PDB file of C-alpha atoms in Angstrom:
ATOM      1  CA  UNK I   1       8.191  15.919   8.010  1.00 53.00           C
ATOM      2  CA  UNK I   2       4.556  16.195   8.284  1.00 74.00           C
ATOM      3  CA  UNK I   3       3.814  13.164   6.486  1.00 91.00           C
ATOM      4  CA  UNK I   4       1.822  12.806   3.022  1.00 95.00           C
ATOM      5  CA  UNK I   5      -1.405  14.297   3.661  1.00 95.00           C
ATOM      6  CA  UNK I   6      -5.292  13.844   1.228  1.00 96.00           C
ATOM      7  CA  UNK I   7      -8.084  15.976   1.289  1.00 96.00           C
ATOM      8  CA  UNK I   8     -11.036  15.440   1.725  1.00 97.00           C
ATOM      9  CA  UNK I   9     -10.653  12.620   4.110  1.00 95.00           C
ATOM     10  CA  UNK I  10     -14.695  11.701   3.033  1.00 96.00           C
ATOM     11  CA  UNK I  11     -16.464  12.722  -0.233  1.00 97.00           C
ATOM     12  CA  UNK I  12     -20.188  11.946  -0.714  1.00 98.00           C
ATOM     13  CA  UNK I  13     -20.954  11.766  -4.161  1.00 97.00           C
ATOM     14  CA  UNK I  14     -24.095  11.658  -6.274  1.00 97.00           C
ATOM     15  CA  UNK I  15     -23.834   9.000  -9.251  1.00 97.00           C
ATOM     16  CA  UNK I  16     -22.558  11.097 -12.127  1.00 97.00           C
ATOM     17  CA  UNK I  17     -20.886  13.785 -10.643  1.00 97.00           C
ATOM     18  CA  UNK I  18     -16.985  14.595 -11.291  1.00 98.00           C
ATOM     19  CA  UNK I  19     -15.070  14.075  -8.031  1.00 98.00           C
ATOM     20  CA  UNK I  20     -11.763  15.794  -7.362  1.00 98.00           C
ATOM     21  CA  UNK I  21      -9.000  14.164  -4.727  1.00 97.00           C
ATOM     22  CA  UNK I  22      -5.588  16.207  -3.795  1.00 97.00           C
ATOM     23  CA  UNK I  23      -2.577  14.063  -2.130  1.00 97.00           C
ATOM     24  CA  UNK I  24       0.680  16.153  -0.952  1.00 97.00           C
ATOM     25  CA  UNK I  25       3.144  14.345  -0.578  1.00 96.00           C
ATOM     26  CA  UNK I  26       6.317  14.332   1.338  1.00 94.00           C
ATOM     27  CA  UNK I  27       8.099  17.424   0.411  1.00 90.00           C
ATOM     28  CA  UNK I  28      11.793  15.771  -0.553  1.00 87.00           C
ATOM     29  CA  UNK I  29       9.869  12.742  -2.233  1.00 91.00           C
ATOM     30  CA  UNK I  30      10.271  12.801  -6.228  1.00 90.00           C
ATOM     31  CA  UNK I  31       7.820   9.602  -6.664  1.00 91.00           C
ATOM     32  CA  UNK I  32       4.436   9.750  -6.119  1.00 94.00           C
ATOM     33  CA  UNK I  33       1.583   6.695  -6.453  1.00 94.00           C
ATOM     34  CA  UNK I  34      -2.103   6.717  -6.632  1.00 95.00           C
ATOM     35  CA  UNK I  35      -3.822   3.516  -5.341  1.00 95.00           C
ATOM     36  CA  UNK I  36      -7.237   2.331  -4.728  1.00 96.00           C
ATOM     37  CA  UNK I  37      -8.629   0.084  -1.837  1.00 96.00           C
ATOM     38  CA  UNK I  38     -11.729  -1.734  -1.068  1.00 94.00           C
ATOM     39  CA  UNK I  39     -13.886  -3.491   1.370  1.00 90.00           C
ATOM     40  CA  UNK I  40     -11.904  -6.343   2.314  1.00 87.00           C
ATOM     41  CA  UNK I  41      -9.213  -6.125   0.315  1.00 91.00           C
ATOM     42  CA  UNK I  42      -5.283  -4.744  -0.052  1.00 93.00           C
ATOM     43  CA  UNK I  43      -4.890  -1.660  -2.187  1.00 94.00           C
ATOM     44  CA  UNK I  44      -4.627  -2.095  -6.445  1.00 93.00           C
ATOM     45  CA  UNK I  45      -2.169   0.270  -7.488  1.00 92.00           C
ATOM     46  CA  UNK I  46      -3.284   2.846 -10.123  1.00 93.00           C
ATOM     47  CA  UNK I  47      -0.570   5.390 -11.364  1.00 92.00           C
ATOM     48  CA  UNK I  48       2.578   6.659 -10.804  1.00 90.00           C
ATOM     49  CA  UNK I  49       4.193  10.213 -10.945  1.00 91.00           C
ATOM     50  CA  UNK I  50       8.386  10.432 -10.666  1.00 88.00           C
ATOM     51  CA  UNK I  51       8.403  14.108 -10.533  1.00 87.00           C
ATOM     52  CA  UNK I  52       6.264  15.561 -12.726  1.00 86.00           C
ATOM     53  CA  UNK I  53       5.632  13.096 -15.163  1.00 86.00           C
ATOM     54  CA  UNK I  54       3.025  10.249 -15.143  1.00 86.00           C
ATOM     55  CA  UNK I  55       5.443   7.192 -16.083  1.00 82.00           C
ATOM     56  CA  UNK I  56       2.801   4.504 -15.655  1.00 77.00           C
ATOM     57  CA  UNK I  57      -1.116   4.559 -16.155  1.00 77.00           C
ATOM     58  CA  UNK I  58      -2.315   1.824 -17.523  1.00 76.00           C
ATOM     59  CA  UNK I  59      -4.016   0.531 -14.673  1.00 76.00           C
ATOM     60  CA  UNK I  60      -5.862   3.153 -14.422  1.00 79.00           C
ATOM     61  CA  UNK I  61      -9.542   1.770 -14.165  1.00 77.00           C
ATOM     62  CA  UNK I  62     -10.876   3.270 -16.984  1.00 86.00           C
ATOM     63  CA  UNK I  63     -10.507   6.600 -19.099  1.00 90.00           C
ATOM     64  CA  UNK I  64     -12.751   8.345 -16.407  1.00 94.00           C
ATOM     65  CA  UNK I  65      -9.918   8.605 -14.066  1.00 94.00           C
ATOM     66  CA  UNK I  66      -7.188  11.041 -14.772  1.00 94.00           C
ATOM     67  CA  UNK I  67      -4.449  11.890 -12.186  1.00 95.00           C
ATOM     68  CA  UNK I  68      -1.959  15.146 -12.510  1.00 94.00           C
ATOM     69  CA  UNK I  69       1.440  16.718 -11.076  1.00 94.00           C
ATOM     70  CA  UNK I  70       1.936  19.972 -11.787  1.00 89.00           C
ATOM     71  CA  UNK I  71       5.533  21.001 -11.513  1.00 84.00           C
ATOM     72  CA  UNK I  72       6.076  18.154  -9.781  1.00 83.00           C
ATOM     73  CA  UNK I  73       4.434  19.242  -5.976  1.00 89.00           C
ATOM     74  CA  UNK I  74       0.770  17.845  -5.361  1.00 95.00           C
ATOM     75  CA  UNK I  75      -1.201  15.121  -7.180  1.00 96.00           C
ATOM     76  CA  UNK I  76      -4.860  15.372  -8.037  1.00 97.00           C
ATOM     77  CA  UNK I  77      -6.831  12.184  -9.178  1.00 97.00           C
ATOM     78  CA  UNK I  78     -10.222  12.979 -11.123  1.00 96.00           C
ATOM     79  CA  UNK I  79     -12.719  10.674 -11.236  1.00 96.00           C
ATOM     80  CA  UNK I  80     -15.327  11.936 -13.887  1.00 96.00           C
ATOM     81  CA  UNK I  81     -19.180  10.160 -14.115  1.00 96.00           C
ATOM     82  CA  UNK I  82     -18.882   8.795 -11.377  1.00 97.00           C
ATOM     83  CA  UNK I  83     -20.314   4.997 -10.662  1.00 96.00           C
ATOM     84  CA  UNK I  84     -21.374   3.108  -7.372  1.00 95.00           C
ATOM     85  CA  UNK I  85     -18.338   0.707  -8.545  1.00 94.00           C
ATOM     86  CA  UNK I  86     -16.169   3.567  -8.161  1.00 96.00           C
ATOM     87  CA  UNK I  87     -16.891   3.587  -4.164  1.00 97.00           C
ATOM     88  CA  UNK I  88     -13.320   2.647  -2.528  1.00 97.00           C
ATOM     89  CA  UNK I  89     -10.805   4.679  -0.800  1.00 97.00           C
ATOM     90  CA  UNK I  90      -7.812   6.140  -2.537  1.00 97.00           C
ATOM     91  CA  UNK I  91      -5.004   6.357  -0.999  1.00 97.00           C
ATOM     92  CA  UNK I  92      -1.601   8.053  -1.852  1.00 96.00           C
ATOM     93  CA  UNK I  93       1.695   7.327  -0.953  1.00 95.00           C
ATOM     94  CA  UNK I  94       5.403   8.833  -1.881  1.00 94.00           C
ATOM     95  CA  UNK I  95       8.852   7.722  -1.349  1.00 91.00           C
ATOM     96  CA  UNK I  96      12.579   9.034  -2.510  1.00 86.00           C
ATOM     97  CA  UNK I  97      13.654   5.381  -1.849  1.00 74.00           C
ATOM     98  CA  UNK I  98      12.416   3.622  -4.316  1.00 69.00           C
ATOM     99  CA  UNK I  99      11.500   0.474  -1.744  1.00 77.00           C
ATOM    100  CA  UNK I 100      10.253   2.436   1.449  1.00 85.00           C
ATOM    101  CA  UNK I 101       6.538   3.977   0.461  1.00 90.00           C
ATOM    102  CA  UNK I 102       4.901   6.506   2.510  1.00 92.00           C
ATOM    103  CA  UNK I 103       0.794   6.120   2.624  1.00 94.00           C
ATOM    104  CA  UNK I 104      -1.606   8.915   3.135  1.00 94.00           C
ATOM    105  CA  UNK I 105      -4.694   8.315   5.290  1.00 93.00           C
ATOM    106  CA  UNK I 106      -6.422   8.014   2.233  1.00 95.00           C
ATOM    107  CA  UNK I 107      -9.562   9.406   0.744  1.00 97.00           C
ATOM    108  CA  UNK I 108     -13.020   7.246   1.463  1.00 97.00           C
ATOM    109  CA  UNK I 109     -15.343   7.871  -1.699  1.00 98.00           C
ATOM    110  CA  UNK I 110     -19.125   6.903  -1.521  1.00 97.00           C
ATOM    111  CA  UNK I 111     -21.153   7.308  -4.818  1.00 97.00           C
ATOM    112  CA  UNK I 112     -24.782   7.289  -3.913  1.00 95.00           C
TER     113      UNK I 112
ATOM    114  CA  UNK X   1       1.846 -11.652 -12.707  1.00 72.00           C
ATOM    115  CA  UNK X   2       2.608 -11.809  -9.296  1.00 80.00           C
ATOM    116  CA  UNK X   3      -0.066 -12.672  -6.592  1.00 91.00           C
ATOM    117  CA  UNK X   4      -0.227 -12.662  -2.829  1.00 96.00           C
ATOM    118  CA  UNK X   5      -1.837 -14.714  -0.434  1.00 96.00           C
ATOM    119  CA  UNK X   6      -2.977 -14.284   2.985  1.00 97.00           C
ATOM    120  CA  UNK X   7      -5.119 -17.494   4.599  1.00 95.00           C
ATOM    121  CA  UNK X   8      -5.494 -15.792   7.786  1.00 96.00           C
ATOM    122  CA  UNK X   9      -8.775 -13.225   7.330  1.00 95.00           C
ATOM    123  CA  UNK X  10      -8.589 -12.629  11.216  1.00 97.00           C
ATOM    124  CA  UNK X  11      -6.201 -13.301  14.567  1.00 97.00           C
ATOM    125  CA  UNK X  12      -5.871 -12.690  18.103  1.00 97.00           C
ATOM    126  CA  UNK X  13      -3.680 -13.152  20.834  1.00 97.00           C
ATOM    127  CA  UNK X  14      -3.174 -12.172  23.964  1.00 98.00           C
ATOM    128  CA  UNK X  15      -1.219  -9.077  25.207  1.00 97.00           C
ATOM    129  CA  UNK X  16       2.338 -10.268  25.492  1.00 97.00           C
ATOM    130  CA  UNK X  17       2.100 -13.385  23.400  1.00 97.00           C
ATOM    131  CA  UNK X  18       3.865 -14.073  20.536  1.00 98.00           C
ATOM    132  CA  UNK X  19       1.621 -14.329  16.990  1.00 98.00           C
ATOM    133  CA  UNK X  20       2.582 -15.601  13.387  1.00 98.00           C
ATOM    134  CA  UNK X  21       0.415 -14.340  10.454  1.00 98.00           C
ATOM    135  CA  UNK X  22       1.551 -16.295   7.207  1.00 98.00           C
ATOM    136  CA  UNK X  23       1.571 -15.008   3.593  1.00 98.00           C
ATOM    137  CA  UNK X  24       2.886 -16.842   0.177  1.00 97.00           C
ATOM    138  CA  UNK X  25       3.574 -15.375  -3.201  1.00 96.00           C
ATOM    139  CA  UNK X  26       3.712 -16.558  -6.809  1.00 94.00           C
ATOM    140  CA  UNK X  27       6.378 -14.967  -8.996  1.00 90.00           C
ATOM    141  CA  UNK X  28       9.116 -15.910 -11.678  1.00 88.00           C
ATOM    142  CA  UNK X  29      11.333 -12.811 -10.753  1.00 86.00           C
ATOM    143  CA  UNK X  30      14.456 -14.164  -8.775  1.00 87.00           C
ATOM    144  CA  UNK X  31      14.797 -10.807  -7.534  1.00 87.00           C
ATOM    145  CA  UNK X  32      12.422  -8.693  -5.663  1.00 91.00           C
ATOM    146  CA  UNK X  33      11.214  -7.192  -2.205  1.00 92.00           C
ATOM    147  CA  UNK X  34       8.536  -8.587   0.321  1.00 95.00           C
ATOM    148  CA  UNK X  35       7.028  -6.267   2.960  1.00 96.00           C
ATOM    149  CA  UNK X  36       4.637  -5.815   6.047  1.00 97.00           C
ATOM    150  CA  UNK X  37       2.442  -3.084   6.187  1.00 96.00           C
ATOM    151  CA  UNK X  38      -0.314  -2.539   9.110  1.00 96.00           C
ATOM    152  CA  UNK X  39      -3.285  -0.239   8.738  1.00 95.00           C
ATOM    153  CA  UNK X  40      -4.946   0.805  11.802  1.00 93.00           C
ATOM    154  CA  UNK X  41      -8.469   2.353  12.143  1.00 88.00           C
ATOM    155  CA  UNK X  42      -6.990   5.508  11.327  1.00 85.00           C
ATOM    156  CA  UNK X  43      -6.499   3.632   7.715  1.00 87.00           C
ATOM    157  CA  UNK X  44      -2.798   4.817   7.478  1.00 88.00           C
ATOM    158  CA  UNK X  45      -0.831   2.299   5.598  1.00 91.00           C
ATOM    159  CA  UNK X  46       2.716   2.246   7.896  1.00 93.00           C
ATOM    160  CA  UNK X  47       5.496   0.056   6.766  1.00 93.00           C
ATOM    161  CA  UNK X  48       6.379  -2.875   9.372  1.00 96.00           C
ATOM    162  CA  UNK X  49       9.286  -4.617   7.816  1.00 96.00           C
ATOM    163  CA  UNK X  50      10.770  -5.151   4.414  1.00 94.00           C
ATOM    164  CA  UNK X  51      13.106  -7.820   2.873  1.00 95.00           C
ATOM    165  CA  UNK X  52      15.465  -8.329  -0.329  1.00 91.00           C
ATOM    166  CA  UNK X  53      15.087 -11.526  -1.726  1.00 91.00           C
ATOM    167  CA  UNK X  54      18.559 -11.711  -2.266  1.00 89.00           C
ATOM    168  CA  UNK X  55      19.242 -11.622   0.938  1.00 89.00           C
ATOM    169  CA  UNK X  56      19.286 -14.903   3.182  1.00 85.00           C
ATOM    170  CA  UNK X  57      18.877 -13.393   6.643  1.00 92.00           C
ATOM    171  CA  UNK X  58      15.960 -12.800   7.934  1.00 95.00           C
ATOM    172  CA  UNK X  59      15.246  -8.942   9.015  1.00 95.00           C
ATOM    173  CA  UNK X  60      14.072  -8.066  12.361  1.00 95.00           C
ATOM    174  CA  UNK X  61      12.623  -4.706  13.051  1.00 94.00           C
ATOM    175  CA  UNK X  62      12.426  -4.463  17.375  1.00 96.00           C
ATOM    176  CA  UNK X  63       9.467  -6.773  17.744  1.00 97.00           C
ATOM    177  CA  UNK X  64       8.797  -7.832  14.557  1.00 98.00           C
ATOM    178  CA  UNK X  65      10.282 -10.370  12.924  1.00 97.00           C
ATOM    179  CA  UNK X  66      10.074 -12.212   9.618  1.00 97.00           C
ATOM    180  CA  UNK X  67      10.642 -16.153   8.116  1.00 97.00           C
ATOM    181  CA  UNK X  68      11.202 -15.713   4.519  1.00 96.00           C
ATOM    182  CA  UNK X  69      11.601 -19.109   2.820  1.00 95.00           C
ATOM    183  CA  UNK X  70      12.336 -18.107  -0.859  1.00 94.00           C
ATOM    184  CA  UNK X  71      12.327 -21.629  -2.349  1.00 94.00           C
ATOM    185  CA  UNK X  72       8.945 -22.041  -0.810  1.00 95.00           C
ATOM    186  CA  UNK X  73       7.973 -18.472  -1.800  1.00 96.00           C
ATOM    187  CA  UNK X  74       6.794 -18.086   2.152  1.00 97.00           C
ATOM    188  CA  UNK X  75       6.621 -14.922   3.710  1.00 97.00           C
ATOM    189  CA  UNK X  76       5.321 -14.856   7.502  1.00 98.00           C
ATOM    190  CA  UNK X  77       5.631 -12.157   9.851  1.00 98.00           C
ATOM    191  CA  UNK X  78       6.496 -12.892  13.714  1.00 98.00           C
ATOM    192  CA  UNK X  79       5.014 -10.148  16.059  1.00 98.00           C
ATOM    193  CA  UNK X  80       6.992 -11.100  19.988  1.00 98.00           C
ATOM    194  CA  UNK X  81       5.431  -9.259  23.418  1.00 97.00           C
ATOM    195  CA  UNK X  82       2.276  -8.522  21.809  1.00 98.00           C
ATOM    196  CA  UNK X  83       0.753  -4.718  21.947  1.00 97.00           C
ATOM    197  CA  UNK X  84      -2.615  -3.731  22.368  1.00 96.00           C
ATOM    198  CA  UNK X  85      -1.406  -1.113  19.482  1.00 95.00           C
ATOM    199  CA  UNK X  86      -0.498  -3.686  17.360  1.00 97.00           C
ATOM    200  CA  UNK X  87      -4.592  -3.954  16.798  1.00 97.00           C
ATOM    201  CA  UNK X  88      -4.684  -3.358  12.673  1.00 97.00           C
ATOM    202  CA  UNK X  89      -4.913  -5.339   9.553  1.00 97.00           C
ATOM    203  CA  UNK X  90      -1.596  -6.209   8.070  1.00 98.00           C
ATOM    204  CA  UNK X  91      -0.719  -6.460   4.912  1.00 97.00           C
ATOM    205  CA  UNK X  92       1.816  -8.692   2.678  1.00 98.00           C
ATOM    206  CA  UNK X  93       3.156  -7.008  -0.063  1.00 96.00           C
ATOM    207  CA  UNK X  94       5.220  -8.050  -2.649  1.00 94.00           C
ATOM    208  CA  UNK X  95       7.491  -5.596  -5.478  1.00 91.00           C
ATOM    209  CA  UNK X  96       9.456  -6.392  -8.238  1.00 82.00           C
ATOM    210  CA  UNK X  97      12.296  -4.654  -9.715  1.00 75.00           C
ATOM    211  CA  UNK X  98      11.191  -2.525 -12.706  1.00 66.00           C
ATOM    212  CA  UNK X  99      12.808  -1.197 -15.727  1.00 64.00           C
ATOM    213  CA  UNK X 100      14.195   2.097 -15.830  1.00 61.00           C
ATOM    214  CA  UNK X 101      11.816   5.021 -15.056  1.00 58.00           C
ATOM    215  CA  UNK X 102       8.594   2.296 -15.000  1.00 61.00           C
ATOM    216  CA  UNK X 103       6.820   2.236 -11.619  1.00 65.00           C
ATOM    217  CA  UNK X 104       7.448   0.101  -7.886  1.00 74.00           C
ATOM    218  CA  UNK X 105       4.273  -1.134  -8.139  1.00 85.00           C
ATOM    219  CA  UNK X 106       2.932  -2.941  -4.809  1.00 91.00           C
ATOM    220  CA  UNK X 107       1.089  -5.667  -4.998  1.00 93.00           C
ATOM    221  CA  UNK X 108      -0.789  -6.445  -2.123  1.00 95.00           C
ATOM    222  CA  UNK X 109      -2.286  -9.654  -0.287  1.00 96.00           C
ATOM    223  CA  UNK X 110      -5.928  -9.593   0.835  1.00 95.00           C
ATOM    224  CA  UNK X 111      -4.865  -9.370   4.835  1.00 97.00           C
ATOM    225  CA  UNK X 112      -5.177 -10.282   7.957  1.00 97.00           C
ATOM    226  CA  UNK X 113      -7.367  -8.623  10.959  1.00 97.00           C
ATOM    227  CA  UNK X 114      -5.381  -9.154  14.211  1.00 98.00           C
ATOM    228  CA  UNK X 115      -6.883  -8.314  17.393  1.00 97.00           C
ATOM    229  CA  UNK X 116      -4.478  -8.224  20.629  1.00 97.00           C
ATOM    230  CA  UNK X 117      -6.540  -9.263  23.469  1.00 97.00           C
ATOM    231  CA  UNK X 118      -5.724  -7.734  26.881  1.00 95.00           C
TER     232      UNK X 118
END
């Protein structure tokens, strides 16, 4: 168990510009969540994967942000046109119990 | 919608020392789960502790310990012998059942920065 692991740990972004996050997750976990964090505050859940389909996305922030599962094994989240708003670290988490999440380290975004 | 509350933004206490951090919710669900998480500087959300509503004893985890007080919709978390590794923010979290195949979302208090003093 090597834990649920994001790349890049940092992305430095230039307003505009489509930014690309990858989260692996725990290799027995079926669920899979996307959620964002900022400055001084707890982390706002955005999506959720069970396998390979995206069961909930509605609070996703807008329709820039897209998130993926391909058969099921990794999770992207795209971020496209990026804004200084969108400045917050994402972090990913999975679980096979549906009570006991496992975070990532998360990915810091800065959009200059 | 559920919210979270945390009134403590920061706490310290000395190594050994016993510390309280406090947390209330709002919610109409009679069923649901509470939790502690901590991040440390190395920003890795790591679950502390975790309680059913629908259960009436409190859990303990080792050092940690909680006071749930559902009719008051209180949630504090008891820390005993005090860690410098306990340094992190924790977090309150709250979860409510969902309907089939919908998502566990967390839903997360603003936390608390506690600082263990040696």
């Amino acid at each position: 168990d090597t834990g649920v692991s994001q790349d890049p740990r940092h992305k430095i972004t230039k307003r505009g510009q489509n930014v690309t996050f990858r989260c692996d997750p725990i290799s027995e976990h079926n669920r899979l969540y996307w959620y964002r964090q900022t400055l001084g505050q707890g982390p706002e859940f955005l999506t959720y994967f069970q396998n390979e389909a995206q069961l909930e996305k509605s609070r996703l922030l807008s329709d820039r942000f897209s998130a993926e599962r391909p058969k099921g094994s990794f999770s992207t989240l795209e971020i496209q046109r990026t804004e200084q708003g969108d400045s917050a670290m994402y972090l990913c988490a999975s679980s096979f119990s549906v009570e006991k999440l496992f975070f990532g380290s998360g990915t810091q975004l800065s959009v200059l | 919608a559920q919210t979270v509350t945390q009134s403590q933004p920061e706490m310290s206490v000395q190594e050994a020392e016993t510390v309280t951090l406090s947390c209330t919710y709002d919610t109409s669900e009679n069923n649901y789960y509470l939790f502690w998480y901590k991040q440390p500087p190395s920003r890795q959300m790591i679950l502390v502790i975790r309680q059913e509503a629908y259960k009436q004893q409190n859990a303990t985890e080792n050092r940690f310990s909680v006071n749930f007080q559902k009719a008051a919709k209180s949630f504090s978390l008891k820390i005993s012998d005090s860690q410098l590794g306990d340094t992190a923010m924790y977090f309150c979290a709250f979860m409510k059942p969902p309907a089939l195949g919908s998502a566990r979302q967390l839903t997360f208090g603003s936390g608390t920065q506690l600082t263990v003093l040696p």
